[in-house]
N, CA, C and O of each residue as an XYZ file, in Angstrom:
828
protein
N     134.685    109.481     92.539
C     133.725    108.591     91.943
C     132.351    109.270     92.040
O     131.964    109.820     93.071
N     131.650    109.201     90.925
C     130.327    109.874     90.824
C     129.301    109.038     91.626
O     129.238    107.826     91.421
N     128.518    109.620     92.504
C     127.593    108.870     93.295
C     126.411    108.370     92.437
O     126.065    108.975     91.422
N     125.835    107.309     92.852
C     124.747    106.677     92.102
C     123.502    107.529     92.136
O     123.378    108.397     93.000
N     122.576    107.307     91.221
C     121.356    108.060     91.203
C     120.566    107.901     92.571
O     120.043    108.859     93.141
N     120.532    106.629     93.030
C     119.874    106.366     94.301
C     120.480    107.236     95.487
O     119.780    107.776     96.344
N     121.823    107.305     95.434
C     122.519    108.079     96.537
C     122.168    109.549     96.404
O     121.931    110.212     97.414
N     122.128    110.075     95.199
C     121.774    111.478     95.045
C     120.439    111.779     95.440
O     120.224    112.795     96.101
N     119.406    110.914     95.068
C     118.054    111.108     95.395
C     117.887    111.031     96.995
O     117.210    111.846     97.621
N     118.521    110.050     97.534
C     118.463    109.878     99.014
C     118.991    111.171     99.682
O     118.404    111.673    100.641
N     120.093    111.683     99.156
C     120.555    112.930     99.752
C     119.645    114.113     99.670
O     119.466    114.870    100.624
N     119.037    114.258     98.425
C     118.031    115.293     98.241
C     116.836    115.185     99.251
O     116.424    116.160     99.878
N     116.320    113.944     99.357
C     115.176    113.743    100.213
C     115.612    113.934    101.671
O     114.781    114.348    102.480
N     116.812    113.668    102.038
C     117.306    113.785    103.399
C     117.306    115.229    103.848
O     116.912    115.547    104.970
N     117.784    116.161    102.896
C     117.860    117.524    103.331
C     116.619    118.355    103.029
O     116.528    119.517    103.424
N     115.684    117.761    102.337
C     114.469    118.499    101.959
C     113.610    118.735    103.215
O     113.420    117.828    104.025
N     113.079    120.011    103.366
C     112.287    120.410    104.455
C     110.775    120.084    104.154
O     109.926    120.249    105.030
N     110.473    119.648    102.975
C     109.095    119.372    102.632
C     109.140    118.263    101.558
O     110.173    118.061    100.920
N     108.000    117.536    101.360
C     107.905    116.442    100.372
C     108.396    116.967     98.991
O     108.062    118.075     98.568
N     109.199    116.119     98.317
C     109.649    116.519     96.952
C     108.890    115.666     95.932
O     108.861    114.437     95.994
N     108.272    116.400     94.980
C     107.516    115.661     93.983
C     108.435    115.132     92.924
O     109.604    115.511     92.840
N     107.913    114.279     92.140
C     108.653    113.634     91.013
C     109.089    114.763     90.049
O     110.178    114.715     89.478
N     108.219    115.774     89.882
C     108.531    116.860     88.966
C     109.768    117.645     89.538
O     110.694    117.978     88.799
N     109.748    117.920     90.845
C     110.869    118.682     91.402
C     112.190    117.894     91.281
O     113.225    118.461     90.932
N     112.143    116.656     91.558
C     113.347    115.788     91.430
C     113.784    115.777     90.039
O     114.987    115.890     89.803
N     112.886    115.645     89.033
C     113.245    115.567     87.600
C     113.940    116.897     87.207
O     114.958    116.858     86.515
N     113.421    118.064     87.628
C     114.029    119.293     87.300
C     115.447    119.400     87.872
O     116.339    119.922     87.202
N     115.662    118.930     89.061
C     116.996    118.958     89.653
C     117.963    117.908     89.093
O     119.180    118.052     89.213
N     117.431    116.885     88.499
C     118.273    115.748     87.990
C     118.348    115.680     86.487
O     118.829    114.688     85.939
N     117.876    116.728     85.792
C     117.955    116.704     84.321
C     119.342    116.305     83.837
O     120.338    116.752     84.404
N     119.430    115.469     82.794
C     118.365    114.899     81.948
C     117.863    113.580     82.352
O     117.341    112.864     81.498
N     117.969    113.184     83.577
C     117.521    111.878     84.041
C     116.048    111.772     83.830
O     115.334    112.749     84.058
N     115.556    110.649     83.409
C     114.106    110.510     83.137
C     113.292    110.306     84.417
O     113.816    109.864     85.440
N     112.038    110.627     84.340
C     111.193    110.429     85.467
C     111.051    108.930     85.838
O     110.955    108.564     87.009
N     111.042    108.073     84.770
C     110.973    106.633     85.030
C     112.199    106.119     85.831
O     112.046    105.270     86.709
N     113.368    106.615     85.538
C     114.552    106.217     86.245
C     114.494    106.666     87.693
O     114.844    105.924     88.611
N     114.023    107.951     87.880
C     113.932    108.514     89.204
C     112.920    107.678     90.039
O     113.170    107.359     91.201
N     111.789    107.341     89.415
C     110.791    106.607     90.192
C     111.332    105.175     90.528
O     111.037    104.626     91.590
N     112.090    104.624     89.637
C     112.663    103.283     89.926
C     113.618    103.334     91.067
O     113.665    102.441     91.913
N     114.444    104.482     91.082
C     115.390    104.598     92.186
C     114.691    104.788     93.537
O     115.127    104.249     94.554
N     113.618    105.549     93.529
C     112.774    105.725     94.731
C     112.207    104.448     95.225
O     112.220    104.172     96.425
N     111.705    103.661     94.315
C     111.157    102.316     94.631
C     112.202    101.398     95.250
O     111.925    100.648     96.186
N     113.434    101.481     94.691
C     114.471    100.647     95.181
C     114.928    101.072     96.549
O     115.263    100.249     97.401
N     114.939    102.428     96.755
C     115.287    102.872     98.118
C     114.255    102.360     99.123
O     114.612    101.834    100.177
N     113.004    102.515     98.796
C     111.901    102.101     99.634
C     112.052    100.629    100.025
O     111.904    100.239    101.183
N     112.353     99.841     99.001
C     112.477     98.335     99.257
C     113.646     98.033    100.134
O     113.583     97.148    100.988
N     114.743     98.778     99.928
C     115.941     98.617    100.760
C     115.682     98.926    102.188
O     116.095     98.158    103.057
N     115.019    100.011    102.485
C     114.724    100.402    103.790
C     113.850     99.386    104.496
O     114.087     99.056    105.658
N     112.847     98.892    103.804
C     111.974     97.868    104.359
C     112.714     96.559    104.685
O     112.505     95.933    105.724
N     113.611     96.174    103.716
C     114.394     94.951    103.841
C     115.368     95.036    105.073
O     115.641     94.040    105.744
N     115.839     96.199    105.311
C     116.771     96.409    106.421
C     116.152     96.632    107.752
O     116.830     96.624    108.779
N     114.819     96.840    107.743
C     114.060     96.980    108.961
C     114.442     98.353    109.666
O     114.511     98.475    110.889
N     114.680     99.361    108.762
C     114.980    100.688    109.378
C     113.793    101.302    110.038
O     112.656    100.880    109.828
N     114.063    102.329    110.860
C     112.992    102.983    111.536
C     112.209    103.882    110.658
O     111.180    104.407    111.083
N     112.642    104.087    109.457
C     112.018    105.070    108.533
C     111.776    104.402    107.151
O     112.379    103.378    106.830
N     110.937    104.973    106.403
C     110.746    104.588    105.001
C     110.395    105.859    104.191
O     110.302    106.964    104.726
N     110.203    105.636    102.844
C     109.807    106.735    101.966
C     108.352    106.692    101.774
O     107.813    105.677    101.332
N     107.669    107.783    102.095
C     106.190    107.823    101.984
C     105.865    108.949    101.043
O     106.639    109.880    100.817
N     104.604    108.801    100.479
C     104.043    109.834     99.667
C     103.109    110.669    100.517
O     102.063    110.198    100.963
N     103.503    111.922    100.738
C     102.730    112.874    101.586
C     102.622    114.203    100.805
O     103.596    114.752    100.289
N     101.402    114.660    100.762
C     101.121    115.971    100.165
C     101.630    116.029     98.737
O     102.176    117.059     98.342
N     101.483    114.978     97.940
C     101.949    114.959     96.624
C     103.385    114.835     96.273
O     103.807    115.061     95.139
N     104.139    114.461     97.295
C     105.546    114.299     97.129
C     106.120    113.122     97.972
O     105.377    112.388     98.625
N     107.464    112.973     97.932
C     108.114    111.889     98.658
C     108.857    112.478     99.817
O     109.474    113.536     99.688
N     108.811    111.806    100.968
C     109.514    112.367    102.161
C     109.822    111.135    103.076
O     109.136    110.113    103.065
N     110.852    111.318    103.820
C     111.161    110.256    104.819
C     110.158    110.307    105.922
O     109.801    111.396    106.371
N     109.675    109.147    106.392
C     108.702    109.101    107.428
C     109.004    107.876    108.282
O     109.432    106.831    107.790
N     108.767    108.044    109.568
C     108.978    106.839    110.471
C     107.976    105.827    110.241
O     106.879    106.145    109.783
N     108.281    104.578    110.535
C     107.349    103.473    110.279
C     106.164    103.537    111.212
O     106.296    103.968    112.358
N     104.938    103.089    110.709
C     103.695    103.206    111.488
C     103.734    102.429    112.815
O     103.047    102.806    113.765
N     104.522    101.361    112.889
C     104.514    100.576    114.093
C     105.246    101.228    115.239
O     105.184    100.761    116.377
N     105.963    102.346    114.927
C     106.597    103.091    115.926
C     105.678    104.179    116.536
O     106.084    104.901    117.447
N     104.487    104.277    116.041
C     103.563    105.320    116.451
C     103.337    105.391    117.938
O     103.232    106.510    118.440
N     103.248    104.269    118.732
C     103.017    104.370    120.182
C     104.056    105.127    120.916
O     103.777    105.756    121.937
N     105.289    105.079    120.399
C     106.446    105.810    121.029
C     106.535    107.217    120.470
O     106.693    108.173    121.230
N     106.436    107.359    119.174
C     106.584    108.651    118.541
C     105.425    109.552    118.709
O     105.561    110.769    118.579
N     104.266    108.993    118.999
C     103.008    109.803    119.175
C     103.177    110.825    120.353
O     102.558    111.889    120.362
N     103.977    110.480    121.271
C     104.230    111.414    122.380
C     104.931    112.632    121.859
O     104.624    113.750    122.274
N     105.862    112.446    120.962
C     106.595    113.645    120.351
C     105.649    114.421    119.548
O     105.683    115.651    119.597
N     104.787    113.783    118.795
C     103.837    114.525    117.905
C     102.872    115.345    118.706
O     102.520    116.469    118.346
N     102.443    114.748    119.822
C     101.529    115.559    120.626
C     102.275    116.783    121.225
O     101.688    117.845    121.436
N     103.544    116.598    121.479
C     104.258    117.723    122.012
C     104.389    118.828    120.971
O     104.302    120.014    121.288
N     104.613    118.395    119.653
C     104.653    119.344    118.531
C     103.296    120.071    118.429
O     103.245    121.292    118.281
N     102.191    119.289    118.513
C     100.892    119.937    118.346
C     100.596    120.880    119.480
O      99.887    121.869    119.297
N     101.118    120.595    120.629
C     100.842    121.510    121.836
C     101.545    122.772    121.677
O     101.311    123.671    122.485
N     102.398    122.955    120.713
C     103.015    124.234    120.503
C     101.985    125.241    119.976
O     102.170    126.453    120.090
N     100.906    124.719    119.402
C      99.824    125.608    119.067
C      98.872    125.741    120.220
O      98.633    124.773    120.943
N      98.288    126.991    120.419
C      97.408    127.179    121.488
C      96.174    126.356    121.296
O      95.925    125.822    120.216
N      95.360    126.251    122.405
C      94.023    125.538    122.335
C      93.146    126.221    121.308
O      92.455    125.555    120.536
N      93.167    127.521    121.291
C      92.346    128.309    120.351
C      92.698    128.007    118.936
O      91.813    127.877    118.090
N      94.038    127.886    118.635
C      94.546    127.611    117.333
C      94.148    126.205    116.868
O      93.686    126.002    115.745
N      94.341    125.271    117.755
C      93.982    123.882    117.455
C      92.455    123.695    117.179
O      92.067    122.983    116.253
N      91.631    124.336    117.987
C      90.210    124.303    117.720
C      89.874    124.895    116.387
O      89.109    124.293    115.634
N      90.419    126.068    116.050
C      90.117    126.734    114.802
C      90.627    125.926    113.615
O      89.955    125.816    112.590
N      91.870    125.342    113.771
C      92.416    124.548    112.705
C      91.552    123.336    112.388
O      91.309    123.060    111.213
N      91.090    122.620    113.370
C      90.182    121.532    113.193
C      88.960    121.851    112.406
O      88.551    121.114    111.509
N      88.357    123.013    112.774
C      87.156    123.403    112.113
C      87.374    123.740    110.648
O      86.568    123.386    109.787
N      88.511    124.451    110.370
C      88.849    124.715    109.003
C      89.109    123.413    108.201
O      88.721    123.309    107.037
N      89.759    122.441    108.832
C      90.092    121.225    108.122
C      88.854    120.458    107.742
O      88.823    119.851    106.671
N      87.833    120.458    108.570
C      86.609    119.682    108.264
C      85.468    120.385    107.593
O      84.502    119.762    107.152
N      85.591    121.731    107.517
C      84.473    122.501    106.911
C      84.962    123.347    105.746
O      84.197    124.138    105.196
N      86.229    123.193    105.361
C      86.776    123.996    104.257
C      86.102    123.733    102.886
O      85.692    122.628    102.528
N      86.032    124.895    102.148
C      86.348    126.294    102.490
C      85.230    126.879    103.348
O      84.034    126.727    103.100
N      85.737    127.574    104.401
C      84.842    128.039    105.430
C      85.057    129.506    105.721
O      86.198    129.968    105.758
N      84.014    130.228    105.922
C      84.106    131.675    106.271
C      84.469    131.867    107.777
O      84.207    131.016    108.627
N      85.072    133.009    108.032
C      85.396    133.346    109.397
C      84.175    133.353    110.328
O      84.273    132.887    111.463
N      83.029    133.872    109.870
C      81.845    133.954    110.642
C      81.320    132.535    111.006
O      80.741    132.351    112.077
N      81.523    131.539    110.114
C      81.130    130.167    110.393
C      81.997    129.532    111.474
O      81.526    128.759    112.308
N      83.239    129.874    111.432
C      84.200    129.342    112.510
C      83.758    129.941    113.889
O      83.657    129.252    114.904
N      83.505    131.275    113.836
C      83.099    131.921    115.063
C      81.743    131.392    115.603
O      81.510    131.381    116.811
N      80.867    130.959    114.685
C      79.633    130.419    115.139
C      79.819    129.129    115.951
O      79.159    128.908    116.966
N      80.710    128.315    115.481
C      81.072    127.058    116.161
C      81.817    127.282    117.469
O      81.439    126.709    118.491
N      82.918    128.139    117.464
C      83.745    128.325    118.588
C      83.082    129.217    119.600
O      83.302    129.047    120.799
N      82.261    130.180    119.154
C      81.646    131.059    120.132
C      82.510    132.297    120.528
O      82.170    133.071    121.422
N      83.626    132.423    119.812
C      84.551    133.573    120.124
C      85.054    134.063    118.768
O      84.972    133.397    117.736
N      85.601    135.333    118.863
C      86.234    136.014    117.685
C      87.495    135.220    117.294
O      88.247    134.827    118.186
N      87.748    134.979    116.045
C      88.875    134.191    115.617
C      89.826    134.881    114.637
O      90.699    134.227    114.067
N      89.670    136.194    114.433
C      90.493    136.894    113.527
C      91.937    136.786    113.792
O      92.698    136.517    112.863
N      92.392    136.984    115.039
C      93.750    136.916    115.420
C      94.322    135.498    115.297
O      95.478    135.323    114.910
N      93.496    134.474    115.633
C      93.908    133.110    115.496
C      94.144    132.755    114.017
O      95.135    132.100    113.694
N      93.244    133.181    113.121
C      93.394    132.870    111.735
C      94.656    133.530    111.141
O      95.369    132.935    110.333
N      94.902    134.773    111.568
C      96.123    135.362    111.108
C      97.399    134.669    111.539
O      98.371    134.625    110.785
N      97.402    134.112    112.784
C      98.535    133.366    113.265
C      98.745    132.048    112.499
O      99.849    131.641    112.138
N      97.496    131.382    112.275
C      97.626    130.090    111.486
C      98.110    130.335    109.989
O      98.749    129.474    109.383
N      97.776    131.524    109.449
C      98.225    131.806    108.108
C      99.734    132.171    108.130
O     100.463    131.830    107.199
N     100.197    132.867    109.198
C     101.630    133.155    109.316
C     102.383    131.849    109.471
O     103.517    131.764    109.001
N     101.846    130.867    110.075
C     102.577    129.574    110.251
C     102.287    128.605    109.063
O     102.671    127.435    109.062
N     101.589    129.176    108.066
C     101.356    128.396    106.773
C     100.539    127.139    107.023
O     100.777    126.129    106.360
N      99.604    127.154    107.934
C      98.712    125.975    108.140
C      97.330    126.239    107.480
O      96.619    125.313    107.087
N      96.993    127.521    107.380
C      95.728    127.968    106.796
C      95.996    129.024    105.720
O      96.919    129.831    105.833
N      95.169    128.997    104.680
C      95.311    129.991    103.599
C      93.939    130.521    103.221
O      92.903    129.932    103.527
N      93.982    131.684    102.529
C      92.754    132.316    102.004
C      92.544    131.475    100.702
O      93.450    131.362     99.876
N      91.315    130.886    100.545
C      91.028    130.039     99.376
C      90.059    130.699     98.431
O      89.566    130.039     97.516
N      89.761    131.965     98.605
C      88.859    132.642     97.683
C      87.774    133.469     98.479
O      87.967    133.849     99.634
N      86.662    133.708     97.795
C      85.634    134.528     98.430
C      84.304    133.826     98.191
O      84.124    133.166     97.168
N      83.378    133.964     99.124
C      82.016    133.394     98.982
C      81.203    134.388     98.223
O      81.369    135.600     98.361
N      80.275    133.835     97.376
C      79.413    134.662     96.567
C      78.244    135.113     97.338
O      77.107    134.709     97.096
N      78.549    136.004     98.325
C      77.618    136.618     99.254
C      77.830    138.049     99.337
O      78.872    138.522     98.882
N      76.873    138.850     99.919
C      77.087    140.277     99.998
C      78.407    140.571    100.806
O      78.607    140.013    101.885
N      79.234    141.392    100.299
C      80.483    141.755    100.953
C      81.578    140.825    100.521
O      82.738    141.028    100.878
N      81.234    139.785     99.744
C      82.306    138.884     99.220
C      83.232    138.379    100.352
O      84.447    138.534    100.229
N      82.737    137.807    101.403
C      83.641    137.394    102.489
C      84.659    136.363    102.075
O      84.405    135.543    101.193
N      85.867    136.405    102.741
C      86.901    135.415    102.435
C      86.532    134.066    102.950
O      85.741    133.939    103.884
N      87.099    133.055    102.349
C      86.881    131.650    102.830
C      88.325    131.088    103.036
O      89.261    131.461    102.328
N      88.456    130.192    104.020
C      89.709    129.730    104.399
C      89.806    128.175    104.209
O      88.810    127.466    104.355
N      90.986    127.687    103.893
C      91.307    126.246    103.806
C      92.611    125.964    104.332
O      93.392    126.878    104.595
N      92.920    124.644    104.519
C      94.202    124.210    104.958
C      95.214    124.215    103.848
O      94.851    124.321    102.676
N      96.477    124.103    104.192
C      97.609    124.186    103.248
C      98.315    122.820    103.079
O      97.948    121.844    103.734
N      99.305    122.764    102.215
C     100.150    121.574    102.159
C     100.924    121.377    103.467
O     101.183    120.253    103.896
N     101.277    122.486    104.072
C     102.010    122.365    105.361
C     101.175    121.660    106.410
O     101.693    120.935    107.260
N      99.859    121.889    106.333
C      98.938    121.243    107.340
C      99.050    119.702    107.115
O      99.113    118.927    108.070
N      99.072    119.287    105.815
C      99.129    117.819    105.566
C     100.447    117.313    106.112
O     100.473    116.252    106.736
N     101.574    118.044    105.899
C     102.826    117.540    106.442
C     102.836    117.473    108.007
O     103.387    116.552    108.610
N     102.213    118.473    108.602
C     102.190    118.544    110.052
C     101.509    117.355    110.669
O     101.924    116.861    111.718
N     100.476    116.900    110.030
C      99.724    115.769    110.577
C     100.017    114.487    109.753
O      99.313    113.487    109.898
N     101.019    114.519    108.920
C     101.506    113.308    108.229
C     100.396    112.716    107.433
O     100.107    111.525    107.555
N      99.749    113.534    106.601
C      98.649    113.038    105.713
C      99.091    113.112    104.274
O      99.748    114.072    103.872
N      98.745    112.126    103.505
C      99.050    112.068    102.053
C      98.195    113.179    101.376
O      98.712    113.970    100.586
N      96.945    113.219    101.686
C      96.026    114.245    101.150
C      94.841    114.329    102.117
O      94.752    113.589    103.097
N      93.938    115.260    101.801
C      92.743    115.462    102.666
C      91.818    114.251    102.760
O      91.022    114.125    103.690
N      91.945    113.358    101.764
C      91.072    112.125    101.779
C      91.451    111.262    102.925
O      90.651    110.396    103.277
N      92.596    111.403    103.555
C      93.019    110.614    104.707
C      92.398    111.081    106.011
O      92.420    110.396    107.034
N      91.834    112.304    105.920
C      91.099    112.703    107.113
C      89.817    111.829    107.351
O      89.084    111.606    106.388
N      89.530    111.352    108.521
C      88.310    110.601    108.728
C      87.104    111.478    108.341
O      87.073    112.655    108.703
N      86.118    110.936    107.620
C      84.955    111.735    107.309
C      84.142    111.979    108.554
O      84.214    111.208    109.511
N      83.360    113.060    108.549
C      82.525    113.411    109.677
C      81.502    112.241    109.835
O      81.155    111.896    110.965
N      81.047    111.668    108.789
C      80.128    110.576    108.904
C      80.701    109.376    109.630
O      80.029    108.764    110.460
N      81.990    109.026    109.306
C      82.687    107.965    109.988
C      82.848    108.209    111.474
O      82.682    107.330    112.319
N      83.182    109.464    111.734
C      83.495    109.845    113.144
C      82.241    109.959    113.985
O      82.254    109.646    115.176
N      81.175    110.400    113.380
C      79.946    110.727    114.191
C      78.708    110.150    113.593
O      77.750    110.881    113.346
N      78.684    108.816    113.341
C      77.613    108.179    112.720
C      76.301    108.341    113.535
O      75.204    108.333    112.977
N      76.444    108.480    114.790
C      75.249    108.459    115.638
C      74.722    109.908    115.919
O      73.698    110.107    116.572
N      75.494    110.914    115.379
C      75.072    112.253    115.615
C      74.538    112.902    114.390
O      75.082    112.694    113.306
N      73.448    113.719    114.507
C      72.815    114.403    113.325
C      73.322    115.827    113.342
O      73.041    116.579    112.408
N      74.087    116.248    114.406
C      74.527    117.590    114.513
C      75.924    117.801    113.947
O      76.870    117.228    114.487
N      76.111    118.581    112.902
C      77.466    118.746    112.311
C      78.471    119.301    113.310
O      79.639    118.914    113.268
N      78.061    120.190    114.201
C      79.019    120.775    115.057
C      79.515    119.704    116.079
O      80.678    119.730    116.481
N      78.644    118.790    116.483
C      79.192    117.682    117.325
C      80.037    116.791    116.565
O      80.897    116.159    117.179
N      79.911    116.644    115.272
C      80.755    115.854    114.425
C      82.181    116.486    114.376
O      83.196    115.789    114.384
N      82.194    117.813    114.325
C      83.495    118.485    114.290
C      84.236    118.265    115.624
O      85.453    118.085    115.662
N      83.452    118.288    116.707
C      84.140    118.011    118.033
C      84.738    116.664    118.034
O      85.877    116.480    118.462
N      83.942    115.647    117.531
C      84.532    114.259    117.512
C      85.734    114.166    116.528
O      86.658    113.382    116.746
N      85.704    114.976    115.449
C      86.818    115.031    114.564
C      88.110    115.560    115.217
O      89.204    115.036    115.008
N      87.925    116.624    116.018
C      89.041    117.171    116.782
C      89.665    116.079    117.629
O      90.889    115.956    117.679
N      88.858    115.301    118.283
C      89.369    114.233    119.140
C      90.213    113.238    118.351
O      91.251    112.762    118.813
N      89.733    112.942    117.149
C      90.459    112.005    116.294
C      91.814    112.479    115.940
O      92.696    111.654    115.700
N      92.048    113.786    115.889
C      93.333    114.322    115.565
C      94.108    114.766    116.817
O      95.117    115.464    116.717
N      93.624    114.352    117.992
C      94.230    114.719    119.258
C      94.193    116.213    119.511
O      95.056    116.784    120.177
N      93.131    116.837    118.938
C      92.825    118.251    119.261
C      92.004    118.295    120.543
O      91.245    117.365    120.819
N      92.147    119.397    121.359
C      91.300    119.542    122.486
C      89.873    119.820    122.090
O      89.639    120.236    120.955
N      88.887    119.610    122.979
C      87.485    119.875    122.660
C      87.321    121.400    122.558
O      88.074    122.129    123.205
N      86.404    121.882    121.801
C      86.206    123.311    121.583
C      85.591    123.946    122.822
O      84.919    123.306    123.632
N      85.866    125.269    122.922
C      85.304    126.075    124.011
C      83.762    126.134    123.826
O      83.318    126.491    122.735
N      82.977    125.821    124.783
C      81.507    125.934    124.695
C      81.075    127.248    124.152
O      81.681    128.279    124.442
N      80.019    127.232    123.357
C      79.483    128.477    122.802
C      79.229    129.503    123.894
O      78.596    129.259    124.921
N      79.807    130.733    123.566
C      79.608    131.796    124.551
C      80.642    131.937    125.606
O      80.756    132.980    126.250
N      81.406    130.887    125.792
C      82.474    130.943    126.780
C      83.797    131.504    126.194
O      84.354    130.948    125.247
N      84.248    132.540    126.743
C      85.459    133.228    126.245
C      86.676    132.552    126.937
O      86.722    132.408    128.159
N      87.683    132.134    126.071
C      88.787    131.415    126.607
C      90.012    132.375    126.775
O      91.108    131.947    127.136
N      89.789    133.620    126.512
C      90.834    134.552    126.720
C      91.839    134.655    125.563
O      92.838    135.369    125.649
N      91.551    133.935    124.498
C      92.471    133.870    123.411
C      92.018    134.751    122.221
O      92.758    134.854    121.243
N      90.872    135.364    122.272
C      90.343    136.084    121.165
C      91.160    137.347    120.979
O      91.746    137.884    121.920
N      91.181    137.812    119.716
C      91.816    139.031    119.363
C      90.760    140.014    119.009
O      89.598    139.648    118.828
N      91.162    141.348    118.897
C      90.109    142.339    118.482
C      89.515    141.981    117.183
O      90.234    141.456    116.332
N      88.256    142.217    116.946
C      87.508    141.827    115.764
C      88.005    142.590    114.602
O      88.279    143.789    114.661
N      88.121    141.798    113.458
C      88.491    142.403    112.171
C      87.271    143.125    111.593
O      86.135    142.813    111.952
N      87.507    144.086    110.701
C      86.414    144.691    110.051
C      86.051    143.749    108.870
O      85.119    144.032    108.118
C-alpha cells in the first residue's frame, strides 16, 4: 500500500539532519504541489498538538524541523547546556560576539575579548557555526565574520530576529561591550575574559 503524503513528509522530516524548506520538500516530492505539501505539514502539526506529544513541527532557519515543546524547556534545558558546554569558554565568548555584532572583523572581536581569536574562529568555521561574510572596505580588505544557519539550529532560533536586541538586554547601559556581555548571559554563554587577561585558549596570531 502506498503511504500517504503526510506519512512520507513525516518520514523525511524525521531523518533530516537540518530543517527542510518547502522548496526542498517540493523537489523531493515532485509533482506534488507546494500547497498540498504545506497542507500536510499543517495537518501533522495539528495532530501532534491534539495528541499532546512531546514534540511539534517548528519553522527554524527557513525550514521545518521536529522540535520539543516549549513547556518542556525546564527539563530539556539541562541537556542543551550540556551541548553548549562542548564548546570551550573561548569559543562561546567569540560566538556570542559574532552573533551580536555581525558582520564583524577579527580585530573587533579581539578588542572585546582582549586575546587573539584566530584559532577559535577557525574552529567555529570548521564546526559550521561561523562563516566568512565578505570583506570590509578598509585598507587591507579585512575579512568579516557572521553566524551560519547551523548557528540558528544549534540555539533553536527561527532567524536572527529572535535574538534579543542589545537595547532590550542592556537598556540601562550605554556601553556596547557591556551589552554584549549581557547578551551572552541571555544565551547561557559564560562572561567574557576581562580585557588583557589571557585565558590560555589563544592560538598563534594569523597574518
